[in-house]
Short mmCIF file of C-alpha atoms in Angstrom, two decimals:
data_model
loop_
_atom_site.label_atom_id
_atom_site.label_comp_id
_atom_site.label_asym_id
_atom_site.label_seq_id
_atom_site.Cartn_x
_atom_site.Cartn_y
_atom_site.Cartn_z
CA UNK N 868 38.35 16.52 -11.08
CA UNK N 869 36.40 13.69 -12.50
CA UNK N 870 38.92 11.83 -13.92
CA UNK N 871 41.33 12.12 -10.84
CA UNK N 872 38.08 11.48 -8.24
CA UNK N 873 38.81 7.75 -6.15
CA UNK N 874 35.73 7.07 -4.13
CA UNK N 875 37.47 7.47 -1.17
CA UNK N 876 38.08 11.14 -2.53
CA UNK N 877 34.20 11.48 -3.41
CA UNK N 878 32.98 10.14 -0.23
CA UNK N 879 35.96 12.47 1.66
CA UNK N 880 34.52 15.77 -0.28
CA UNK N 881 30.92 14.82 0.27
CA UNK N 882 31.68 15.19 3.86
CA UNK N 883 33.29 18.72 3.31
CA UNK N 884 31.17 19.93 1.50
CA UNK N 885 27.71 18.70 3.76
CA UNK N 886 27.04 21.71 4.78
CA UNK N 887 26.44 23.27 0.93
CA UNK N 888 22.83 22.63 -0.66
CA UNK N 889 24.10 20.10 -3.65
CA UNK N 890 26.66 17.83 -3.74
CA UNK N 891 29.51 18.98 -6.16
CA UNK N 892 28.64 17.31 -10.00
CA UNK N 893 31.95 14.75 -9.57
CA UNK N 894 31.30 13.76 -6.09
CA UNK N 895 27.87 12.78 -6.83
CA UNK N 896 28.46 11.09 -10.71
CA UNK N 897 31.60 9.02 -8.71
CA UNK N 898 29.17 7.59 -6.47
CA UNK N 899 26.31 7.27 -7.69
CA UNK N 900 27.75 5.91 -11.49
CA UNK N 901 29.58 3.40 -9.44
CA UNK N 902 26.82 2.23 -7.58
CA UNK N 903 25.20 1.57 -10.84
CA UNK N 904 27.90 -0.23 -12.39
CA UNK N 905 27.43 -2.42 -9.51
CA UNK N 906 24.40 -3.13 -9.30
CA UNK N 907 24.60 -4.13 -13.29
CA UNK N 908 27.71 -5.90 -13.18
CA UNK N 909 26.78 -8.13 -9.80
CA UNK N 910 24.11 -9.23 -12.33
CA UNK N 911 25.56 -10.06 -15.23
CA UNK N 912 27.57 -13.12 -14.53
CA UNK N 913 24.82 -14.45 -12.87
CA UNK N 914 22.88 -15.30 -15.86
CA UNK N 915 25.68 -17.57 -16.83
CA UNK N 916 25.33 -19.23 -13.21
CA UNK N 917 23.39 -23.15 -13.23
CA UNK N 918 20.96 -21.63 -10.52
CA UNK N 919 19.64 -18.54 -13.42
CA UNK N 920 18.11 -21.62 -14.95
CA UNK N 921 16.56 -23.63 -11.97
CA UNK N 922 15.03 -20.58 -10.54
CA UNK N 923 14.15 -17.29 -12.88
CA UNK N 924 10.58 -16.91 -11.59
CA UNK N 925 12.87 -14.97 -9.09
CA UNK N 926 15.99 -14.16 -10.92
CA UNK N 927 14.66 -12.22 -13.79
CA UNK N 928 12.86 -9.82 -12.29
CA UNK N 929 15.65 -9.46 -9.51
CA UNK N 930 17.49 -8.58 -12.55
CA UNK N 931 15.05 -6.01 -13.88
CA UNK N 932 15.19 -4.88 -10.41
CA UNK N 933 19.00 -4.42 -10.18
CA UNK N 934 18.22 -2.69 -13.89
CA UNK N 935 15.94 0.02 -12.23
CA UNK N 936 17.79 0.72 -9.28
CA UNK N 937 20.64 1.22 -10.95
CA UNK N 938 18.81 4.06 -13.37
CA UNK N 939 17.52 5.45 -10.39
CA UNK N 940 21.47 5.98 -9.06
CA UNK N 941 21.98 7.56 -12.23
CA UNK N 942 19.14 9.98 -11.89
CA UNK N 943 19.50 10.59 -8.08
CA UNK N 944 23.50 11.70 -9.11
CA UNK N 945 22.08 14.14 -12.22
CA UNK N 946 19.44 15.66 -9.55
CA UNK N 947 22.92 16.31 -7.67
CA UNK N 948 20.78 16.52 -4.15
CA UNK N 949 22.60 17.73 -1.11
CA UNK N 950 25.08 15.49 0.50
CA UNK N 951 23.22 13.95 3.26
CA UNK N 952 20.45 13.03 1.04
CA UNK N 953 23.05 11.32 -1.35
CA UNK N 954 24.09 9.30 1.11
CA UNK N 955 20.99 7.73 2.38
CA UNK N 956 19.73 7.04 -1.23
CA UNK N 957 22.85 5.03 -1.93
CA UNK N 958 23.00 3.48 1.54
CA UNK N 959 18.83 1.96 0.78
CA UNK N 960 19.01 2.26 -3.02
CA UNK N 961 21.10 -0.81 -3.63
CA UNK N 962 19.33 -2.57 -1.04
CA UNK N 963 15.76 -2.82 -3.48
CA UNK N 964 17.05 -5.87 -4.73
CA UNK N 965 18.12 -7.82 -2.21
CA UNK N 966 15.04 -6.92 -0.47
CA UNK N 967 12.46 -7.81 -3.69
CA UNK N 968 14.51 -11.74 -2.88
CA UNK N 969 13.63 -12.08 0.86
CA UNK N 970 10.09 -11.20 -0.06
CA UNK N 971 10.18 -13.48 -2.86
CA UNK N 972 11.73 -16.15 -0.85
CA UNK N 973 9.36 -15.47 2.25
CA UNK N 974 6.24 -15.64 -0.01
CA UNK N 975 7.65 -18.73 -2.39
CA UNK N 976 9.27 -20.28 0.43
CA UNK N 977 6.59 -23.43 0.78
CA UNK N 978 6.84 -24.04 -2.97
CA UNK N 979 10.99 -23.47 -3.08
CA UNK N 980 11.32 -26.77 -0.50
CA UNK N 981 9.26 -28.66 -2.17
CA UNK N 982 10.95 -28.31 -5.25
CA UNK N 983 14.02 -28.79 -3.63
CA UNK N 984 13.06 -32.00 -2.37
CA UNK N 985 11.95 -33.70 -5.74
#
C-alpha cells in the first residue's frame, strides 16, 4: 500500500478510517513524510537566493526551524496518532515557521527599514 498511496488516497483513507484509534502506518508516513520533505525542500533553494545573504539573522534559524518541524512530522507519523489528531498537527505543524518570521519581522521591524533605507 505504501508504494501505490497518492496523497489524495492518504488523505481519502484517513477520513475512512476516523473513526479507528490510529491512523493506518501508510496513511500517516504519506502525509506526514511529505510534509517533511516540504518543509526541507522549500528551504533549500533558498540559501542559494541573494536575500539568504542580506538577511540570515532571520533566515538561519527559520531554517533550523523548518529543520525541526519537519522531524517533528516524522515523529508525529511514527506515533501513528488517530486521524483527527493527524490532521490538526499537519494543518499547525508547518505553520511554526512562517510564524517564528512574523514575530521576527514584528520585533526587527524598526531595524529592517532602516536598513532598507541605507
Amino acid at each position: 500500500m505504501i508504494g501505490t498511496a497518492t496523497p489524495v488516497q492518504a488523505v481519502a483513507l484517513s477520513v475512512t478510517d476516523a473513526l479507528t484509534g490510529r491512523t493506518p502506518a501508510a496513511t500517516a508516513w504519506l502525509l506526514c513524510g511529505g510534509a517533511a520533505v516540504v518543509l526541507c525542500a522549500t528551504m533549500m533553494p533558498a540559501t542559494s537566493l541573494q536575500f539568504w545573504l542580506l538577511d540570515r539573522a532571520l533566515h538561519r534559524p527559520l531554517a533550523r526551524t523548518c529543520v525541526a518541524v519537519a522531524a517533528v512530522c516524522v515523529g508525529v507519523g511514527a506515533a501513528r496518532p488517530a486521524p483527527l489528531v493527524l490532521g490538526i498537527a499537519l494543518v499547525f505543524l508547518p505553520g511554526v515557521p512562517g510564524g517564528l518570521a512574523v514575530a521576527y519581522r514584528l520585533s526587527h521591524g524598526e531595524e529592517s527599514a532602516a536598513e532598507n533605507r541605507r
